[in-house]
Coordinates of C-alpha atoms in Angstrom, one line a residue:
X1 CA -2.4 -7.1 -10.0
X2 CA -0.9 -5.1 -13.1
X3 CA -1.1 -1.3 -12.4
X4 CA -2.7 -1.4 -16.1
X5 CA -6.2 -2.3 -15.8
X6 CA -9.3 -0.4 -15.8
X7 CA -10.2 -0.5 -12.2
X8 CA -6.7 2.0 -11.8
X9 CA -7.6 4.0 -14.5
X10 CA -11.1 4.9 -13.0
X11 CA -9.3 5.9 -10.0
X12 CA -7.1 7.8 -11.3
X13 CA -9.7 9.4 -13.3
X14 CA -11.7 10.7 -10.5
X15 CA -8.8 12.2 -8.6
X16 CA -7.7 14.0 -11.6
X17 CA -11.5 15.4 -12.0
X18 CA -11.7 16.7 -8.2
X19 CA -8.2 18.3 -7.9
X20 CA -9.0 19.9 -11.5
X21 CA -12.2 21.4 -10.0
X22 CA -11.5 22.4 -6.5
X23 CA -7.8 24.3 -8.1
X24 CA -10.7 25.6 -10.7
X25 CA -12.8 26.3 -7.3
X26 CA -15.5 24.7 -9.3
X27 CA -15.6 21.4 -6.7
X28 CA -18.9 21.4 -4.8
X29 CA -20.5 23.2 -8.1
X30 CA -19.3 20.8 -10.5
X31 CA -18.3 17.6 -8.2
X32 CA -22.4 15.5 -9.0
X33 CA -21.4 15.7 -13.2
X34 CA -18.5 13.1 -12.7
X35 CA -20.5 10.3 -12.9
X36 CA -22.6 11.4 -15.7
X37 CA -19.3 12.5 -17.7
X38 CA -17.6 9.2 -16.4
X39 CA -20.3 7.0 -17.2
X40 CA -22.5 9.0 -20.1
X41 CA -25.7 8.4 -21.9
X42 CA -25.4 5.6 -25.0
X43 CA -21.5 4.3 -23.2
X44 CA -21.1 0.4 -22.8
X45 CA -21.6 -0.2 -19.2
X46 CA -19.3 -2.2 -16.9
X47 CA -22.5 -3.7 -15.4
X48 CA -26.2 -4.5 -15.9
X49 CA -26.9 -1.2 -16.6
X50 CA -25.1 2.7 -17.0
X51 CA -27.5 3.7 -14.3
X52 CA -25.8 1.3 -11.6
X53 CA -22.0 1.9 -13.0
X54 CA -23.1 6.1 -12.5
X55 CA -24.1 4.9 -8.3
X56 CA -21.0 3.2 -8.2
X57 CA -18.6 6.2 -9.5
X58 CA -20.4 8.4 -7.5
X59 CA -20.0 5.8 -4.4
X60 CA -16.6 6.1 -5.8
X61 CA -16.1 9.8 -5.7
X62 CA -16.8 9.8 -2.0
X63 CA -14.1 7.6 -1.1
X64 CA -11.3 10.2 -3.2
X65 CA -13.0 13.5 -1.3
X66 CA -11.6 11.1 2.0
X67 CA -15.2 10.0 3.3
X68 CA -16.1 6.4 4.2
X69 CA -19.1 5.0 1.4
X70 CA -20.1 2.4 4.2
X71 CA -24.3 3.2 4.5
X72 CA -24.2 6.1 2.2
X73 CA -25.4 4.0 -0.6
X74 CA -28.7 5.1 -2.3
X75 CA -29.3 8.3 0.2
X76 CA -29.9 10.5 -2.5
X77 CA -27.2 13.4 -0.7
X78 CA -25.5 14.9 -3.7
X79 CA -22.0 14.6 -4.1
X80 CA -21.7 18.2 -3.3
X81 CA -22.8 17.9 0.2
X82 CA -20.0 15.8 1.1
X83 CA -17.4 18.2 -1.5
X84 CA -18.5 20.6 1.3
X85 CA -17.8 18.5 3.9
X86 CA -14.3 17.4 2.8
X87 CA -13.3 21.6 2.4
X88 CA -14.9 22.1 5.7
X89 CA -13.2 19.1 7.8
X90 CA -10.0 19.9 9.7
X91 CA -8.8 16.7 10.2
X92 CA -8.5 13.4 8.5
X93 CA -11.3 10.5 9.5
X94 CA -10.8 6.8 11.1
X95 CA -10.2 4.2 8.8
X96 CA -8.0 4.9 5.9
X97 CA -10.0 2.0 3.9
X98 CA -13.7 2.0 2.9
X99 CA -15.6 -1.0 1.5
X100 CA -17.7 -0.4 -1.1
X101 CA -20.5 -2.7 -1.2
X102 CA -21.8 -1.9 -4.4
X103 CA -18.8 -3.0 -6.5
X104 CA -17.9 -6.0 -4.3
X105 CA -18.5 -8.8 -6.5
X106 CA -19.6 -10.9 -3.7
X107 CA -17.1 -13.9 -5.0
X108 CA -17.9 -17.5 -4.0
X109 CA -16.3 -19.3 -1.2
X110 CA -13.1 -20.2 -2.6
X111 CA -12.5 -23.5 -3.9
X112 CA -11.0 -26.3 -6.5
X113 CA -12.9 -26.7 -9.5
X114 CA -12.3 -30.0 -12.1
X115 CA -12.0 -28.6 -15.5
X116 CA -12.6 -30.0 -18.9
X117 CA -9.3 -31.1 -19.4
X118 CA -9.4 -33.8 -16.6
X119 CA -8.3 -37.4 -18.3
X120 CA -10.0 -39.7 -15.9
X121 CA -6.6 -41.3 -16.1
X122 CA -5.7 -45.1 -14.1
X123 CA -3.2 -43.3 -12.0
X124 CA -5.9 -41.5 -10.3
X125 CA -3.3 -39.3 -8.1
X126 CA -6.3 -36.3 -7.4
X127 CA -8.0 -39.3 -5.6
X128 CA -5.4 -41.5 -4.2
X129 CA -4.0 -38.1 -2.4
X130 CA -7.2 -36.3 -1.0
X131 CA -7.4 -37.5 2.6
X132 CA -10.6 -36.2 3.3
X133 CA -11.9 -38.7 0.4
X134 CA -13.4 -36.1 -1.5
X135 CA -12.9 -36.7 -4.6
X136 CA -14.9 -39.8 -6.8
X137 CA -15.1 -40.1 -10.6
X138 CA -18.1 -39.3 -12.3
X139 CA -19.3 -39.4 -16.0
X140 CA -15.9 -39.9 -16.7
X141 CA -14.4 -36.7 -14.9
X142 CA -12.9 -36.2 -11.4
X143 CA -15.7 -34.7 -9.4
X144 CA -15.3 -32.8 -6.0
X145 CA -17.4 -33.4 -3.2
X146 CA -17.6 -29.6 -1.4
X147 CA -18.9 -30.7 1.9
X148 CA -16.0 -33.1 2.5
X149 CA -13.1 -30.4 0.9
X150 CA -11.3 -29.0 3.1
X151 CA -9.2 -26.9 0.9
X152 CA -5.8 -28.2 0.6
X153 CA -4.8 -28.0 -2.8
X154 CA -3.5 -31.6 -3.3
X155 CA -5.7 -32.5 -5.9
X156 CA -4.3 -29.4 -7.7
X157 CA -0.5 -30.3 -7.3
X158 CA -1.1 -33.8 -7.9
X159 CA -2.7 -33.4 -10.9
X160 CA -0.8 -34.6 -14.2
X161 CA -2.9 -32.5 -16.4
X162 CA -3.3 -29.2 -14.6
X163 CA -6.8 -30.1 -14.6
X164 CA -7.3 -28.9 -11.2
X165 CA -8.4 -25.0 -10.2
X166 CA -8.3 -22.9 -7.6
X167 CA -10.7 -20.7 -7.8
X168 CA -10.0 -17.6 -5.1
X169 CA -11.3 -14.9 -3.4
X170 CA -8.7 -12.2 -4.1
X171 CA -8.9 -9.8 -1.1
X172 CA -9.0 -12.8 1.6
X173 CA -6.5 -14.7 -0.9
X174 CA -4.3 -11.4 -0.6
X175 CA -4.5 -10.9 3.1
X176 CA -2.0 -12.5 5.3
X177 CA -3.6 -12.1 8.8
X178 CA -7.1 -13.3 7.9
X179 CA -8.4 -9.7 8.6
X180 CA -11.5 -10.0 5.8
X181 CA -14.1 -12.5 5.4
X182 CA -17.5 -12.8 4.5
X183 CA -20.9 -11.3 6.1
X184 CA -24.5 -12.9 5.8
X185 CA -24.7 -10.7 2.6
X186 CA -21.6 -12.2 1.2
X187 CA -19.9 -9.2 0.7
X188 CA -16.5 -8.7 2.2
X189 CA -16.1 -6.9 5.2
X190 CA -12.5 -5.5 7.0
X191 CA -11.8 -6.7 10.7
X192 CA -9.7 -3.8 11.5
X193 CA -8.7 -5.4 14.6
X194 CA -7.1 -7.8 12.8
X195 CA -5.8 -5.6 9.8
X196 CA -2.2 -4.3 9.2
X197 CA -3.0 -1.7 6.7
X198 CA -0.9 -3.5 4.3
X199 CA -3.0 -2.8 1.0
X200 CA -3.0 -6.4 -0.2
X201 CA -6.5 -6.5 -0.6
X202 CA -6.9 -3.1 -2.1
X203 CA -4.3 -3.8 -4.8
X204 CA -5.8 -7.0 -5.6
X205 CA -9.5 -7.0 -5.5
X206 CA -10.3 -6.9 -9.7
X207 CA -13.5 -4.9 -9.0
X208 CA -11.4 -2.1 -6.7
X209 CA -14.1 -2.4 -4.0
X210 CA -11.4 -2.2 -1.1
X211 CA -10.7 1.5 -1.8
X212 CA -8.7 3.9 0.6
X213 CA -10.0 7.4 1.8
X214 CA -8.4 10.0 0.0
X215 CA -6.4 13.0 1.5
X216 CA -5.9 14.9 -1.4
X217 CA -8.6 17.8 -1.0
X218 CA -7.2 18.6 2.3
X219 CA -3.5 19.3 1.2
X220 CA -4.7 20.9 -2.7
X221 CA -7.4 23.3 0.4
X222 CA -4.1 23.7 2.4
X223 CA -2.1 24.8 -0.7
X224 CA -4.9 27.1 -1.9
X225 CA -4.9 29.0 1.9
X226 CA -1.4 29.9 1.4
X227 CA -0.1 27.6 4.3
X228 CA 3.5 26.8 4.4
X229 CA 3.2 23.0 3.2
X230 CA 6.2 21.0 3.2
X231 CA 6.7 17.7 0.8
X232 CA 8.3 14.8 1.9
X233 CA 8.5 12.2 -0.2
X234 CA 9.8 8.8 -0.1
X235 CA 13.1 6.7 -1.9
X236 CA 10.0 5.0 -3.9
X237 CA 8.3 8.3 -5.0
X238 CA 11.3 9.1 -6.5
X239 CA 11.1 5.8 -9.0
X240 CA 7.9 6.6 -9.7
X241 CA 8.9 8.7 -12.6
X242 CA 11.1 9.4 -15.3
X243 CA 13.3 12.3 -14.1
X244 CA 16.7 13.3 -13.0
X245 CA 17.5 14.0 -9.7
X246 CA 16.1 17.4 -8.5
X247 CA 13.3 17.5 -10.9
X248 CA 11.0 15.7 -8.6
X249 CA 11.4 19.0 -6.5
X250 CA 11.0 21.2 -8.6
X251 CA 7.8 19.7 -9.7
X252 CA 6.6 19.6 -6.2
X253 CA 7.8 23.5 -6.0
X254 CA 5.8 24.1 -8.8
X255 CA 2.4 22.5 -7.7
X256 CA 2.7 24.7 -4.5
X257 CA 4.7 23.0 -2.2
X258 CA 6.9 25.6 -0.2
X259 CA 9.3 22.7 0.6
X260 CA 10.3 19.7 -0.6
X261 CA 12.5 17.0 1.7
X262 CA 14.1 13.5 0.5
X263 CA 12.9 11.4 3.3
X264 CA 15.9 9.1 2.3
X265 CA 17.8 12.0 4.9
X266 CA 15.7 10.9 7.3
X267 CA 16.7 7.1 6.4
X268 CA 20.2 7.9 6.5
X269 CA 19.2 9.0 10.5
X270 CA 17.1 5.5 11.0
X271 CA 20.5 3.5 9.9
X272 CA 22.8 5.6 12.2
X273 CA 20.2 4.6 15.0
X274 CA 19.6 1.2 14.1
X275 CA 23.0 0.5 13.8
X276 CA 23.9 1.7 16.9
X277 CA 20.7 -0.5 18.6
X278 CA 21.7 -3.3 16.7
X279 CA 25.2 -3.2 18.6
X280 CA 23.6 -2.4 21.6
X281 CA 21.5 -5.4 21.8
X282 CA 24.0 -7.6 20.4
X283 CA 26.5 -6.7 23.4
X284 CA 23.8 -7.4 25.8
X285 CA 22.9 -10.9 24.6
X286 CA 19.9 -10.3 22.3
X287 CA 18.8 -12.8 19.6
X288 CA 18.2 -10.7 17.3
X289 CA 16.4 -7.6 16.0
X290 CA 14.3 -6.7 13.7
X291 CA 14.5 -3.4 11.2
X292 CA 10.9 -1.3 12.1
X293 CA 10.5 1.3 8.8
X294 CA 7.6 -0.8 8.1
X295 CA 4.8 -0.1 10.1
X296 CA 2.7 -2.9 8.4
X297 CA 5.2 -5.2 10.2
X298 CA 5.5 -3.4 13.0
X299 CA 1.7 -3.7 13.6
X300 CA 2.0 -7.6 12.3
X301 CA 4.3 -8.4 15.3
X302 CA 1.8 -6.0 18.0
X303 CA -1.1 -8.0 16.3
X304 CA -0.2 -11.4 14.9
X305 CA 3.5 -12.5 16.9
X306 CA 3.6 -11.2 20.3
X307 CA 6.6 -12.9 21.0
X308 CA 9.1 -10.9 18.7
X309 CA 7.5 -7.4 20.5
X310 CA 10.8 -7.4 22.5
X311 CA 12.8 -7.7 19.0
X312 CA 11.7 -5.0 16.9
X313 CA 14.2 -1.5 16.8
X314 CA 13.2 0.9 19.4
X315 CA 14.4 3.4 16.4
X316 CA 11.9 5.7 14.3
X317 CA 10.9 5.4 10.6
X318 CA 12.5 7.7 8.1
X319 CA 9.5 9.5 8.2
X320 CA 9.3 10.4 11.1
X321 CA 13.0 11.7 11.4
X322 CA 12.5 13.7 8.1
X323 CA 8.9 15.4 9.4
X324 CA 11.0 15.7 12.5
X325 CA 13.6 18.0 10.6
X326 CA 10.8 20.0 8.3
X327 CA 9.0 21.1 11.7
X328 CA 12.0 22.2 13.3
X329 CA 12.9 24.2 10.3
X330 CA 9.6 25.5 10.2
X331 CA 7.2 25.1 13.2
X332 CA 4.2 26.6 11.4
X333 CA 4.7 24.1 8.4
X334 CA 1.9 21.9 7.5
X335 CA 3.9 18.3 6.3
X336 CA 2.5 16.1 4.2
X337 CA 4.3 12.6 3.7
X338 CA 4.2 11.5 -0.2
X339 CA 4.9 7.4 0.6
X340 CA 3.8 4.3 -1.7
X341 CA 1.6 2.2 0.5
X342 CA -1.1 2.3 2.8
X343 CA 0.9 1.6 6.1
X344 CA 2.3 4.9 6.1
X345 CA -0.8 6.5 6.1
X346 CA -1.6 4.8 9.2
X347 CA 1.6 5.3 10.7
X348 CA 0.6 8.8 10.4
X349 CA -2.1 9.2 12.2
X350 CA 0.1 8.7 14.9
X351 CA 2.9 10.5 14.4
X352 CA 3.0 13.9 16.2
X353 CA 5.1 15.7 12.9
X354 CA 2.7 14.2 10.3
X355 CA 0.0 15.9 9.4
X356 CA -1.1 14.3 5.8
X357 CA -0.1 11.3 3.8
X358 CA -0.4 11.6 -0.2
X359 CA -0.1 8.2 -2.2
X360 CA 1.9 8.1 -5.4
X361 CA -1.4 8.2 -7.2
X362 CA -2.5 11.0 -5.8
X363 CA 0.4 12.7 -6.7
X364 CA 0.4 11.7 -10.0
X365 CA -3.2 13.0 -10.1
X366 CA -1.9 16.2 -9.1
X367 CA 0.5 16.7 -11.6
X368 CA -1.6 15.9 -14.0
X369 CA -4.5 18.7 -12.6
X370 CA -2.1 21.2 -12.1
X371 CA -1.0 20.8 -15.9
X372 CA 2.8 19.8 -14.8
X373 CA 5.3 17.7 -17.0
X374 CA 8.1 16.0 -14.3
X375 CA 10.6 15.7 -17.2
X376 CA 10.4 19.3 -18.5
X377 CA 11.4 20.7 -15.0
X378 CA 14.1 22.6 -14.4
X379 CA 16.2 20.3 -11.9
X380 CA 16.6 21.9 -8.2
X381 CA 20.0 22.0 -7.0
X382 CA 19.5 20.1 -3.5
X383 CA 21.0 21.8 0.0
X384 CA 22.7 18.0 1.3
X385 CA 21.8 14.8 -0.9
X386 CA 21.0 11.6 1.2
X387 CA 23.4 8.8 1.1
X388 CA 23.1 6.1 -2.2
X389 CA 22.2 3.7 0.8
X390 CA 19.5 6.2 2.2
X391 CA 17.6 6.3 -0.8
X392 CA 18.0 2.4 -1.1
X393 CA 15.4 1.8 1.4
X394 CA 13.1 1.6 -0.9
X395 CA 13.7 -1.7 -2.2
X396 CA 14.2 -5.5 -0.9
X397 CA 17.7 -5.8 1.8
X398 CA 18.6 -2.3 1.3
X399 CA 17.5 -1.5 5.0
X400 CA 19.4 -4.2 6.2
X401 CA 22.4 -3.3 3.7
X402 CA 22.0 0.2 4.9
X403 CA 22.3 -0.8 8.5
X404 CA 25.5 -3.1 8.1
X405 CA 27.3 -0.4 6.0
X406 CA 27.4 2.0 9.6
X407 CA 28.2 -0.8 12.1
X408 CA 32.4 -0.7 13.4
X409 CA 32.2 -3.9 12.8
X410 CA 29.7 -5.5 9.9
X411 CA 31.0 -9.3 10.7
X412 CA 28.7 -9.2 13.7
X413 CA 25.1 -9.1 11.6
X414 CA 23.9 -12.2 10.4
X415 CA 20.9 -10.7 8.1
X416 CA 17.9 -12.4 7.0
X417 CA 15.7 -10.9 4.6
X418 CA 11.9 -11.7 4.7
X419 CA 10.3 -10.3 1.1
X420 CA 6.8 -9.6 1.6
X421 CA 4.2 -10.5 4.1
X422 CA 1.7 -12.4 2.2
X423 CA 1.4 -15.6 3.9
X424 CA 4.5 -17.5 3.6
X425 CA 6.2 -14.2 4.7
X426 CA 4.0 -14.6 8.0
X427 CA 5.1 -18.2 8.1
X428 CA 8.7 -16.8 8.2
X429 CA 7.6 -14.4 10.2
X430 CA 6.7 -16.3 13.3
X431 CA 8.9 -18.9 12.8
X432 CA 11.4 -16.2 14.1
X433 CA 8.8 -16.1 16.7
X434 CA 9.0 -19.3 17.7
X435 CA 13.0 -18.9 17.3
X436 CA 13.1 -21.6 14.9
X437 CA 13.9 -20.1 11.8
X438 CA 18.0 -20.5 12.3
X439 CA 20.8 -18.1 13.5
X440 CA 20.0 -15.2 12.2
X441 CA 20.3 -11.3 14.1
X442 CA 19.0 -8.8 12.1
X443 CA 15.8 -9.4 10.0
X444 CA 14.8 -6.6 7.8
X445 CA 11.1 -7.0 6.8
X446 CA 9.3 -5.5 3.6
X447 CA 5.3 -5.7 3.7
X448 CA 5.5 -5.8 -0.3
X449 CA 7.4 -8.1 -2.4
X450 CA 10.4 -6.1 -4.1
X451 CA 10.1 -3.5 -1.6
X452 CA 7.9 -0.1 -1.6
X453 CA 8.8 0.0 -4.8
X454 CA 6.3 -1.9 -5.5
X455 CA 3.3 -0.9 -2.3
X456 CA -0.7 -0.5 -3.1
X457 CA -0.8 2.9 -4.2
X458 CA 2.3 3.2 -6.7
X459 CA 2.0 3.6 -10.5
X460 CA 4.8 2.7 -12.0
X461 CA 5.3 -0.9 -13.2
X462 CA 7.7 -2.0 -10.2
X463 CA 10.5 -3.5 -13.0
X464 CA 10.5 -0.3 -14.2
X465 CA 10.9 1.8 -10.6
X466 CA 13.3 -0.4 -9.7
X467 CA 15.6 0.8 -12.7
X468 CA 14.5 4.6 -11.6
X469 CA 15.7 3.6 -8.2
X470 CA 18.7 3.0 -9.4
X471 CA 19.2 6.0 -11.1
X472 CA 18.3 7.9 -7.9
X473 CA 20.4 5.7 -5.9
X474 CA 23.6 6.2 -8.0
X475 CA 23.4 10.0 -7.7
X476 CA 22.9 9.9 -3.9
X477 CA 26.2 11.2 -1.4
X478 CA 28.5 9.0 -0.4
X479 CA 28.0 6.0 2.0
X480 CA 30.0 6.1 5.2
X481 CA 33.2 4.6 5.0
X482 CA 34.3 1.9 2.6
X483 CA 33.0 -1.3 5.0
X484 CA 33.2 -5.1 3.6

C-alpha cells in the first residue's frame, strides 16, 4: 500500500500527540482529549457516525501507548488508566500486533466477480476453462456459481475483456503462511503460531486494523529518567530521510540519545562471519546456505520449511552484533534498535543485548515532538564508518554481495536471490526445500520486496530510500579488498 493514505497519517498523528504530551509530562492528564481533538464536534466522519470514529482512535491510542485493544472495546477505562500503565510497565508485553476489531472491515470471502464490461462473446474462454464448471451465461453476462468456485483465477486470465475481478481480502491476500483467517464474527483474527511477524498484513489492510504495539513511551520514559540509552539504527533508517551522513546522529543526540551506533558495523561483522561459514560448509559438502539477517525468514524456515533448518547461517543478525558492541562499551546502557519492519521487533524479544525496538515511524514521530529538523543538524563526525557493503544490507542482494566481497575465493558462491516472501517467494522458498530449485549455494532472503528499504513501518516512499541509500552507501569505508 502507498505510505500516503489516511490510515498512516492517523498513526502518525497519534504518536506525535503522545510523545508531545508525555515530553510535556502532560500524558495521563491530557492522553482521553485525542480522540475528541482527532475526531471533533461538526468534522466529516470516516464512518456512520463521529461518535464511533472517537471509540476507534481511542481503541487506536491504546495500541501506540504498547497495550493490546483485544477485549478492551467499550469498557469505559479512560485512556489515562492505561497512559499510567504504559509509564508504570517495566517491560514490553507479548504480541507485538493487536487486532482491532472495531476497524476491521469484516471483508467478504474473497472471490471473482463478473463485471459490466463482460461481452457474452462466442469464444466463451471464462467458460470453456473453469473446470469446476462454474461458470454459465445468464441475461447475457458470464455469471459465477460460488458454491462450485474454487478460486483459481482462470476465468480472470482467460478473460479477453478484463471482465473478470478478484475481489481480495487484503491481510489474508498479504500473508504468505496463511497465518489469518476469519472467525464466526467474520473479523480477522492472527494465528501466531503460524505467523512470521512479517508486517504484510499490517501494511496492507486499508482500514489499519492489524496495528503493532507501540514501544515508544518506554524509550521517551527511559530518556526522561536520565538513563544512558544507546541508538542503533539500521542501513534502512538511514534512507528514511533526507540528510548527509552524520546528521542522522546528531539528530538522535539531540532528542536524548547518549549514543548513536550504525548497525551497518554490526553488518560488516555478520559478512566476515557468514563468509567464513559459507566456506566452511562448502568444504564439508553442504548444498547450500542460506543468509539469516532476516528473522521473518528465519522463523519461515522453523515454521513453514523444516527441511532447510540445517541450511540457514549459524551467524547473528547485524543487530545483534552492534547491541553486542554498545553493551560492552557501556554495560549500564539501555539499547534500543531503530529497524524498518516488524520482524526485528520480535527478534528482540529474544535477544539478550536488546532491550527496545523503535520503528521508522516512531522515530519520525519523535522528531517531529521533540521539534527536530534532520536536515538543519550539524553533521557528527563518526569514530569508524561501516563498509559501503555494510550499509548495503538494506536493500535486495546486497547481503549476498556483501558476503561474496569477503570470501578468498568469490567463484565458489553460486547466489540466488529470493525478493520477498509473499507467496511466490514461499514457493521459492521451499522449492529449495525440496532441493529442486537448481544449483544454487547461497540464498540470501528479504521478507520485503526491495529490501527493508521498503518493511511495514518505514515512511519514506521506497524509490525514494533507495536513492538515500545510495547516498549513504557511497560515503561508507572501503570494502575489503578489490574482489571480482
Amino acid at each position: 500500500m502507498n505510505l500516503n493514505n489516511n490510515a498512516a497519517q492517523i498513526k502518525r498523528e497519534i504518536l506525535i500527540r503522545i510523545a508531545k504530551m508525555q515530553l510535556e509530562g502532560t500524558l495521563t492528564e491530557k492522553v482521553d482529549t485525542i480522540p475528541y481533538e482527532m475526531a471533533p464536534k461538526g468534522s466529516i466522519p470516516n464512518r456512520c457516525c463521529i461518535y464511533h470514529d472517537r471509540e476507534i482512535l481511542r481503541m487506536r491510542v491504546i495500541a501506540r501507548l504498547g497495550i493490546s485493544v483485544e477485549g478492551k472495546e467499550d469498557t469505559g477505562i479512560p485512556l489515562s488508566q492505561y497512559a499510567k500503565e504504559a509509564l508504570e510497565r517495566e517491560k514490553i508485553t507479548w504480541p507485538m500486533l493487536t487486532v482491532l476489531d472495531e476497524a476491521c472491515n469484516a471483508c467478504v470471502r474473497s472471490h471473482y466477480m463478473v463485471t459490466n464490461a463482460c461481452q457474452a462473446c462466442v469464444a466463451r474462454p471464462c467458460k470453456m476453462n473453469c473446470g469446476k464448471k462454474a461458470i454459465e451465461i445468464v441475461n447475457g453476462r458470464a455469471h459465477i456459481d460460488e458454491e462450485k468456485c474454487v478460486n483459481c483465477g482462470l476465468c480472470m486470465q482467460n478473460c479477453p475483456y478484463h471482465a473478470i475481478i478478484k475481489i481480495p481480502v487484503p491481510c489474508e491476500e498479504a500473508c504468505p503462511v496463511g497465518a489469518i483467517s476469519k472467525d464466526e464474527f467474520g473479523k480477522e483474527r492472527i494465528d501466531y503460531h503460524k505467523c512470521i511477524f512479517c508486517g504484510a498484513c499490517m501494511r496492507e489492510c486499508p482500514f489499519g486494523a492489524m496495528m503493532d504495539k507501540s514501544q515508544l513511551v518506554d524509550v521517551i520514559k527511559a530518556i526522561m529518567e536520565g538513563k544512558k540509552v544507546v541508538a542503533m539504527y539500521a542501513p534502512a533508517i538511514a534512507a528514511q530521510f533526507r540528510a548527509v551522513d552524520g546528521q542522522l546522529e546528531a539528530a538522535l543526540t539531540e532528542a536524548g540519545f547518549s549514543k548513536v551506533w550504525e548497525v551497518a558495523l554490526g553488518a560488516d561483522i555478520t559478512a566476515e562471519k557468514e563468509a567464513h561459514e559459507f566456506e566452511e560448509r562448502m568444504a564439508r559438502g553442504d548444498r547450500l546456505m542460506t543468509t539469516s539477517c532476516c528473522p521473518a525468514y528465519v522463523r519461515a524456515v522453523r515454521k513453514h520449511v523444516p527441511e532447510l533448518n540445517e541450511c540457514v547461517s549459524e551467524t547473528r543478525s547485524p543487530m545483534h552484533y552492534t547491541a553486542e558492541i554498545a553493551r560492552k562499551a557501556d554495560p549500564d546502557s539501555v539499547t534500543v534498535f531503530i529497524g524498518p519492519c516488524l520482524a526485528k521487533r520480535r527478534e528482540g524479544i529474544d535477544d539478550e543485548f536488546i532491550d527496545y525496538v523503535l520503528s521508522a515511524e516512531e522515530l519520525g514521530a519523535f522528531f517531529v515532538a521533540k521539534g527536530i529538523d534532520i536536515g538543519q543538524t550539524v553533521p557528527v563526525e563518526k569514530e569508524k564508518k561501516a563498509t559501503a557493503s555494510g550499509r548495503n544490507y538494506a536493500i535486495t542482494g546486497g547481503v549476498a554481495e556483501s558476503v561474496r566481497l569477503r570470501l578468498k575465493d568469490p567463484s565458489i558462491m553460486k547466489p540466488y536471490v529470493i525478493n520477498g516472501l509473499n507467496k511466490e517467494g514461499m514457493k521459492q522458498l521451499k522449492a529449495f526445500g525440496k532441493g529442486t530449485a537448481g544449483d544454487a549455494n547461497l540464498v540470501e532472503v528479504m521478507a520485503c520486496v526491495g529490501g527493508c528499504i521498503a518493511g511495514p513501518t518505514v515512511i519514506a516512499n521506497p524509490k525514494v530510500a533507495a536513492i538515500q541509500l545510495k547516498k549513504y552507501v557511497e560515503s561508507g569505508a572501503p570494502d575489503p579488498g578489490n574482489k571480482t
